[in-house]
Short mmCIF file of C-alpha atoms (C1' of nucleotides) and ligand atoms in Angstrom, two decimals:
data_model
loop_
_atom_site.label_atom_id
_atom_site.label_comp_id
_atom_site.label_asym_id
_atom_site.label_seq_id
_atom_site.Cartn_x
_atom_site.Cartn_y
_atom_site.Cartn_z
CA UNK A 1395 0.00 0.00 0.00
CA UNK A 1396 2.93 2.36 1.14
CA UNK A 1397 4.43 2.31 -2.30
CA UNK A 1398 1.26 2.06 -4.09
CA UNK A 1399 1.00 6.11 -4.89
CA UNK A 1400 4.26 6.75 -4.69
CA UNK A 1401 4.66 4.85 -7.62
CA UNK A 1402 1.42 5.92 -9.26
CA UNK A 1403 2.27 9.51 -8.57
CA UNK A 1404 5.46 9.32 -10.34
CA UNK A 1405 3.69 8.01 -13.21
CA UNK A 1406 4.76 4.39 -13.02
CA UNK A 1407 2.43 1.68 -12.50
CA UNK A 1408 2.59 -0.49 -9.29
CA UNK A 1409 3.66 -4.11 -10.73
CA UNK A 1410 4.35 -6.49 -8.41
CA UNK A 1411 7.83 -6.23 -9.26
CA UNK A 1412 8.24 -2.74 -8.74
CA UNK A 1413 6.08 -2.96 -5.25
CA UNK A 1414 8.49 -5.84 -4.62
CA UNK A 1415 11.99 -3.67 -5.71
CA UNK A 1416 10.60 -0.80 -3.24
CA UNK A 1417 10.57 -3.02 -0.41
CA UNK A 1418 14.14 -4.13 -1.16
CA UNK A 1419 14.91 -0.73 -1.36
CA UNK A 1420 12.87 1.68 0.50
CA UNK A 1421 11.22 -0.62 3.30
CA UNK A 1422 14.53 -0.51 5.40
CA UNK A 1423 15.89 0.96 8.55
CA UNK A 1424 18.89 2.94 7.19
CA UNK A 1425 19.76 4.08 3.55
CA UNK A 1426 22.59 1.82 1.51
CA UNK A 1427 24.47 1.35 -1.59
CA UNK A 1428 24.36 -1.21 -4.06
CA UNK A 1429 25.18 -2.56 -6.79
CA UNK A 1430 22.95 -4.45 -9.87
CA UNK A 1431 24.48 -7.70 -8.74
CA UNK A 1432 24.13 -7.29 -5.69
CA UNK A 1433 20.61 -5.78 -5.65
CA UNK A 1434 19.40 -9.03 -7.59
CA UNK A 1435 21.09 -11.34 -4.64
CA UNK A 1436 19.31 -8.92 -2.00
CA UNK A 1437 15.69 -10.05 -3.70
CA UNK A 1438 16.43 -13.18 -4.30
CA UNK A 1439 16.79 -13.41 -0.60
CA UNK A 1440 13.71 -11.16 0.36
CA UNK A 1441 11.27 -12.84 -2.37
CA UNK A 1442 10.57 -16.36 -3.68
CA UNK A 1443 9.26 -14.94 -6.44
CA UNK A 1444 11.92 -14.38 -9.17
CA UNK A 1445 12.13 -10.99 -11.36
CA UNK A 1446 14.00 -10.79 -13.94
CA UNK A 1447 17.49 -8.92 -14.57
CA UNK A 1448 16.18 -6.27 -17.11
CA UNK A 1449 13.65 -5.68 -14.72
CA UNK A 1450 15.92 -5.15 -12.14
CA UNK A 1451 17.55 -2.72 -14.77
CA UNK A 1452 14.67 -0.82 -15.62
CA UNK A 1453 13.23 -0.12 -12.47
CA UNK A 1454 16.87 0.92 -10.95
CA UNK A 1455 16.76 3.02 -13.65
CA UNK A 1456 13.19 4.38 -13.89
CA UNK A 1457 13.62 5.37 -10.20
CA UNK A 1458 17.00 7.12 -10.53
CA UNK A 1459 14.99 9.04 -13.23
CA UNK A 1460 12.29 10.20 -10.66
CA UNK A 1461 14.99 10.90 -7.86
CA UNK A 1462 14.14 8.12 -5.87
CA UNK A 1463 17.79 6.31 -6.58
CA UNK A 1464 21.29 8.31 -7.82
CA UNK A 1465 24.52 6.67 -8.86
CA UNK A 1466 28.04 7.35 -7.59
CA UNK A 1467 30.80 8.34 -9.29
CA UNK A 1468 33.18 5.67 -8.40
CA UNK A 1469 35.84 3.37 -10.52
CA UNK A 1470 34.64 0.45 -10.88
CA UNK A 1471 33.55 -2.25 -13.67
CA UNK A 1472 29.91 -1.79 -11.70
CA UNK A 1473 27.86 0.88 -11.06
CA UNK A 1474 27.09 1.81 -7.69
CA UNK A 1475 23.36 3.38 -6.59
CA UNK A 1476 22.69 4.94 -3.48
CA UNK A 1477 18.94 4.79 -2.11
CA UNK A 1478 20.62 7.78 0.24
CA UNK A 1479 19.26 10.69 -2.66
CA UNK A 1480 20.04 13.66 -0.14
CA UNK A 1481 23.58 15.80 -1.02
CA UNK A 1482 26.08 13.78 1.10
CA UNK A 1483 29.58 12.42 0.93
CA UNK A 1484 31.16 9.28 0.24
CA UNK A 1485 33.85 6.83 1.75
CA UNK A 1486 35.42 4.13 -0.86
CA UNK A 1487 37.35 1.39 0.71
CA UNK A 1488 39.28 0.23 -2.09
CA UNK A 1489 39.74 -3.24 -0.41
CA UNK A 1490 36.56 -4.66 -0.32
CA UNK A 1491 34.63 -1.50 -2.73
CA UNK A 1492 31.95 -0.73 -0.13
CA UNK A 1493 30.94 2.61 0.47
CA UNK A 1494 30.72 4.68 3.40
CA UNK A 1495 27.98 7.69 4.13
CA UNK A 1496 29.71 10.86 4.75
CA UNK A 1497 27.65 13.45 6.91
CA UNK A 1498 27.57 16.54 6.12
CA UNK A 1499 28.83 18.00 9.14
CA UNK A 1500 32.06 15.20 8.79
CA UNK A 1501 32.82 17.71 6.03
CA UNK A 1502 32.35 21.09 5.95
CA UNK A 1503 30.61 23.17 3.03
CA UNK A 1504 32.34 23.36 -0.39
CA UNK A 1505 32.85 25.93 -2.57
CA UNK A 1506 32.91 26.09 -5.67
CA UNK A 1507 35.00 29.58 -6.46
CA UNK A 1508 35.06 28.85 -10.23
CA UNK A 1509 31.93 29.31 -12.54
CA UNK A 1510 31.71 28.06 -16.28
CA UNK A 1511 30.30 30.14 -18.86
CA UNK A 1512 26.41 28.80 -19.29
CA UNK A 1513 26.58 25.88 -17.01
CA UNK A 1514 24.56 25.27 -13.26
CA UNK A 1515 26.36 23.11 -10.77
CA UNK A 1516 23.92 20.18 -10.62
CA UNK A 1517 25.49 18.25 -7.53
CA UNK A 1518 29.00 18.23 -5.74
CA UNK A 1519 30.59 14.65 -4.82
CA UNK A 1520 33.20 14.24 -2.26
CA UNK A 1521 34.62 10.45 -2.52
CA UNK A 1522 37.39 9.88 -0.20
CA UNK A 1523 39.54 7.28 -0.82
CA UNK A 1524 40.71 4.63 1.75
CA UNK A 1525 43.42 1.88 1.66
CA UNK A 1526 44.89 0.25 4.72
CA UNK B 772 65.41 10.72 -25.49
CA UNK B 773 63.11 12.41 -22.79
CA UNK B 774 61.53 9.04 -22.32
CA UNK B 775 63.94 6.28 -22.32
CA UNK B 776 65.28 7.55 -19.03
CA UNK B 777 61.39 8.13 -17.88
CA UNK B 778 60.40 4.49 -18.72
CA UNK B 779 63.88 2.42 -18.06
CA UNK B 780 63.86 4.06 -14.06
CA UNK B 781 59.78 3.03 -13.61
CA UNK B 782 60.75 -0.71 -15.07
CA UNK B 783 59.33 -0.21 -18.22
CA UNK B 784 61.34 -1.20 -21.22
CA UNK B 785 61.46 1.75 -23.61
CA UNK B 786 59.84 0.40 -26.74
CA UNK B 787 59.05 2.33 -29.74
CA UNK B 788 54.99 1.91 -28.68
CA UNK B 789 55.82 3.19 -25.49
CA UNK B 790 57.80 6.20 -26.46
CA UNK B 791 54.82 6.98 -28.98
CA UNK B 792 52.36 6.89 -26.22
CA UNK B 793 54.29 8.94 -23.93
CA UNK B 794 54.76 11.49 -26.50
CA UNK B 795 51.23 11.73 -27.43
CA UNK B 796 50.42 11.70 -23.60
CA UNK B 797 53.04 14.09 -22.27
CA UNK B 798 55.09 16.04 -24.77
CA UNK B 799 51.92 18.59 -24.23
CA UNK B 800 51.63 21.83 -23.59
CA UNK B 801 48.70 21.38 -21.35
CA UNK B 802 47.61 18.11 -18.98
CA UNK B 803 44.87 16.59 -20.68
CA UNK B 804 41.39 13.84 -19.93
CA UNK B 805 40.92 11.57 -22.00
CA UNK B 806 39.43 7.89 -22.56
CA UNK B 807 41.07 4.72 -24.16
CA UNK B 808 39.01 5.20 -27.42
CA UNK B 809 40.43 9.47 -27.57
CA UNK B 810 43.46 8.34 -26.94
CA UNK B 811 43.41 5.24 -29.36
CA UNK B 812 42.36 8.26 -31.93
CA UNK B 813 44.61 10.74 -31.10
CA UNK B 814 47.66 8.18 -31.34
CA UNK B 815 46.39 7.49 -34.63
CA UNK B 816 46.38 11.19 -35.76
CA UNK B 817 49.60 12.07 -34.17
CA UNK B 818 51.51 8.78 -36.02
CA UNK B 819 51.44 7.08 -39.28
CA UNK B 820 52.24 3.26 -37.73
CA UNK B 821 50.12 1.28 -35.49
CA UNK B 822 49.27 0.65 -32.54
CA UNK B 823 47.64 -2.15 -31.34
CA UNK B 824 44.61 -1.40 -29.26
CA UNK B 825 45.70 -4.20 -26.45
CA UNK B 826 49.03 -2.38 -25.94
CA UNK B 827 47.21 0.99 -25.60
CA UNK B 828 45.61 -0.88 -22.76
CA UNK B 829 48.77 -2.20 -21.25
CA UNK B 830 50.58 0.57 -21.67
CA UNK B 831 47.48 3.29 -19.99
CA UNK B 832 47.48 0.70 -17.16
CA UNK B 833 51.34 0.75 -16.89
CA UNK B 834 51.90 4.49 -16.76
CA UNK B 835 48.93 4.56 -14.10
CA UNK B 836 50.38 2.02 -11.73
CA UNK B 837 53.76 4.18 -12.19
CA UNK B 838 51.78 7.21 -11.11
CA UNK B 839 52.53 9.29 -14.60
CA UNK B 840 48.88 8.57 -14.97
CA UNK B 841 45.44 8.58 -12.98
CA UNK B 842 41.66 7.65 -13.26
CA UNK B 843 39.09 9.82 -12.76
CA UNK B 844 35.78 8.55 -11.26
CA UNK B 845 32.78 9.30 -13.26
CA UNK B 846 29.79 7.85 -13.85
CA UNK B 847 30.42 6.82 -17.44
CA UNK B 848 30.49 3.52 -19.18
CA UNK B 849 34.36 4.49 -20.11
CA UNK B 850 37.06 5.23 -17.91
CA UNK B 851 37.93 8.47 -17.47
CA UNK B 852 42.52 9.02 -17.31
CA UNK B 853 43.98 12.45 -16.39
CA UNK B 854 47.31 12.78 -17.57
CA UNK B 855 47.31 16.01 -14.57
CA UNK B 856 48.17 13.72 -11.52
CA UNK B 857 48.26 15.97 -9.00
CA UNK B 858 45.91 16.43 -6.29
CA UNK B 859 43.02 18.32 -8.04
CA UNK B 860 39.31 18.42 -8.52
CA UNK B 861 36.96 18.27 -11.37
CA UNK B 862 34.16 19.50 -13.09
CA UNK B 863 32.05 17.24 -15.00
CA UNK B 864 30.30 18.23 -18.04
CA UNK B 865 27.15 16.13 -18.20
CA UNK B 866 26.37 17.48 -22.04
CA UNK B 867 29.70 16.29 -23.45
CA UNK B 868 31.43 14.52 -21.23
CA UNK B 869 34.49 16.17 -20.52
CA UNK B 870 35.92 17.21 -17.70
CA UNK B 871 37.75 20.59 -16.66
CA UNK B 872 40.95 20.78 -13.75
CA UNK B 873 39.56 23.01 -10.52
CA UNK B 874 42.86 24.76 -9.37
CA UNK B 875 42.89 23.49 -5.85
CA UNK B 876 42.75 27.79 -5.27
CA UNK B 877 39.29 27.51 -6.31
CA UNK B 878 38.27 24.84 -4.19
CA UNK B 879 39.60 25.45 -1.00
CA UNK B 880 41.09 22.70 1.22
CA UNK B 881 38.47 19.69 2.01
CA UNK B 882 38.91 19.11 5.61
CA UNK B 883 37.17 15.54 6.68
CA UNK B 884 36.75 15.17 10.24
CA UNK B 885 35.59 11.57 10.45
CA UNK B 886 38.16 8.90 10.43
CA UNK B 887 37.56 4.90 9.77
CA UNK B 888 39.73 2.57 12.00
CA UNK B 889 42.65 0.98 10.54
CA UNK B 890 42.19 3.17 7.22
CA UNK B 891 44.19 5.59 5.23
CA UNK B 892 42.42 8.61 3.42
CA UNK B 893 44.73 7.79 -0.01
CA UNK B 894 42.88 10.37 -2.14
CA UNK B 895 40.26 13.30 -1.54
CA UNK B 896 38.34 14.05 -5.32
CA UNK B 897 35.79 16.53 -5.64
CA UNK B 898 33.17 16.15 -8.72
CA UNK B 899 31.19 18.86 -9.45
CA UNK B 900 28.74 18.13 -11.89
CA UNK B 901 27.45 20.80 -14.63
CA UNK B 902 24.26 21.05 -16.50
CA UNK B 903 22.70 24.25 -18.70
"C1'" DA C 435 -15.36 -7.43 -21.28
"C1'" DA C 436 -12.64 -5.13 -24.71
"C1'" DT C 437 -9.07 -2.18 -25.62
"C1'" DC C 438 -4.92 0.31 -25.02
"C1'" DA C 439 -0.67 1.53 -23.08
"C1'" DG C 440 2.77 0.23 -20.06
"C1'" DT C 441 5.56 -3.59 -18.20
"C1'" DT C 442 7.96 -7.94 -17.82
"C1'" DT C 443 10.71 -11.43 -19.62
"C1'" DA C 444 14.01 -14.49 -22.00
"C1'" DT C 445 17.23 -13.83 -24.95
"C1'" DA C 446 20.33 -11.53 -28.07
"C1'" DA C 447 23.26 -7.80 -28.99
"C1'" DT C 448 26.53 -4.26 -27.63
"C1'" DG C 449 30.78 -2.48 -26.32
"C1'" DG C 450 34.47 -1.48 -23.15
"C1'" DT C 451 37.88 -4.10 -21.15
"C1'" DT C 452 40.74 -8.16 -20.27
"C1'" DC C 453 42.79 -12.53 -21.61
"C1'" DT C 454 45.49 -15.67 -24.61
"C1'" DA C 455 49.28 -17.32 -26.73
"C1'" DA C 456 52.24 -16.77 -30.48
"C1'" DA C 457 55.44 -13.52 -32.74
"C1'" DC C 458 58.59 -10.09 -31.70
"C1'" DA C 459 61.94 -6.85 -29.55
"C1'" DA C 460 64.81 -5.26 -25.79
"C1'" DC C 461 68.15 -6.53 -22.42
"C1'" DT C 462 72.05 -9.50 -20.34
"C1'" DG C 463 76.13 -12.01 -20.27
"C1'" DT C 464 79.54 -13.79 -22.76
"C1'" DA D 676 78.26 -9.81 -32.26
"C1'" DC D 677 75.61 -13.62 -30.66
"C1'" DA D 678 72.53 -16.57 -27.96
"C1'" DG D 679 69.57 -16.88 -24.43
"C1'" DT D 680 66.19 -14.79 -21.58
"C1'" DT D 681 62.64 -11.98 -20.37
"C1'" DG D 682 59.43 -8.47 -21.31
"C1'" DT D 683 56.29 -6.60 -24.88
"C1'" DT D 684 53.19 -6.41 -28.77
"C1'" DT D 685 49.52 -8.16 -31.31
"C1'" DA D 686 45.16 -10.11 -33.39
"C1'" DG D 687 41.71 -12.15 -32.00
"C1'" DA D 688 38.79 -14.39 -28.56
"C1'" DA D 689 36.62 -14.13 -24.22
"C1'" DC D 690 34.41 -11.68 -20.62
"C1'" DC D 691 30.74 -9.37 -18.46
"C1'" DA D 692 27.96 -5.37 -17.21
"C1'" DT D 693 24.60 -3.18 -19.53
"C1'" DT D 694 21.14 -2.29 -23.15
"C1'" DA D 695 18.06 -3.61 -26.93
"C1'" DT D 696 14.45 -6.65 -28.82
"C1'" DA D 697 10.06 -8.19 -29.39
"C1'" DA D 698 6.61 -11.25 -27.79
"C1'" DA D 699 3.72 -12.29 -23.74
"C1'" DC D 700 1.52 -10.28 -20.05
"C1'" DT D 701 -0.76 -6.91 -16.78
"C1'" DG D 702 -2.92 -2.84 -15.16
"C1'" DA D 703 -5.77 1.02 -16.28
"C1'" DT D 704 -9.64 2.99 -18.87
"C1'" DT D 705 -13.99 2.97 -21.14
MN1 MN E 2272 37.21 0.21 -15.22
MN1 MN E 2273 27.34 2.75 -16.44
ZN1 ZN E 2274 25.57 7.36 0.20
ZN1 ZN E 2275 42.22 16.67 -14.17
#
DNA sequence: AATCAGTTTATAATGGTTCTAAACAACTGT
DNA sequence: ACAGTTGTTTAGAACCATTATAAACTGATT
């Protein structure tokens, strides 16, 4: 029910799938990153049901395009999403490639001094890299 | 000449690929960004043998394990090399995807006041993402 | 219920990157 | 200079995350 008009007010239809996805994703006591892969494991676990990868695809990807989801800028052969969608900062331990939530106040405001001709700043990343 | 000395003290046998590369990479007036496919182009622009695409690989990985070279994380389903490897941030150009060097003076120092046990901060990178 | 538009799915295709193994080139010691 | 050794290049194959395809299905609308 809880993700019933949040999905039909963004215009998407509630599909078991995608009720199913927001659970995975939404239905959860903190916020966390993930990857495709390992998204797919998590609802394997949670469901018996099975969905299918390029479902898994498009709804990651319908929901980044309504705001629900955003990617991070890391290097890696994966992308990573974060179902964290405020302005915050990001950890990357290189050994195992999990990422860490940054709080605002563990960093301090940035600024930007520099402007470019015709463009808006659309967001401002932080990743802080950490080996052992 | 300015590279045989570069390449034989990193290791790295100074072979006529090599040397190519490294001219095309660093005998520049300005640092440059660039992907494997630019590059792969602007090697073939800037010589009239070949290259093999596999040794453009080898070789980009080579240089960036040496530190003459370093990756840039964007979200982007190519990796992103900066041939500028000091400590400096980025703008991101969502419309064309290229990115532009912050001078660290118009940043400001990044000061991050959380620590993670038994970790190293090895790199701070700022990505500041532009739209119209 | 009939229709329409949106969604799911299995599967194929794509494309950047890495692997393979054979040919080749640079170094070392003599 | 030569032979032996090791490192490098190469074409092509393999890999694998992601995207495209198009047919079956489902939810919404009338
Ligand atoms: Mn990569
Ligand atoms: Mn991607
Ligand atoms: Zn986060
Ligand atoms: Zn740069």
């Amino acid at each position: 029910m809880k993700y019933i008009d949040k999905l039909r007010n963004s215009g998407l239809r509630p599909t078991k799938q995608r009720l199913q996805i927001c659970e995975v994703l939404f239905n959860t006591e903190r916020t966390f990153h993930f990857t495709i892969n390992e998204l797919e494991k998590k609802i394997k676990d949670k469901i018996d049901s099975k969905i299918s990868l390029a479902t898994i695809y498009n709804t990651v990807h319908a929901f980044e395009k309504k705001g629900y989801l955003k990617q991070i800028p890391v290097n890696s052969n994966q992308t990573y999403f974060d179902t964290n969608t405020t302005n915050h900062h990001h950890f990357y331990n290189l050994k195992d490639g999990k990422l860490i939530d940054l709080e605002n106040s563990d960093v301090g405001p940035i600024n930007i001094k520099r402007k470019i001709d015709g463009k808006k700043i659309k967001s401002i990343e932080v990743l802080v890299k950490l080996e052992d």
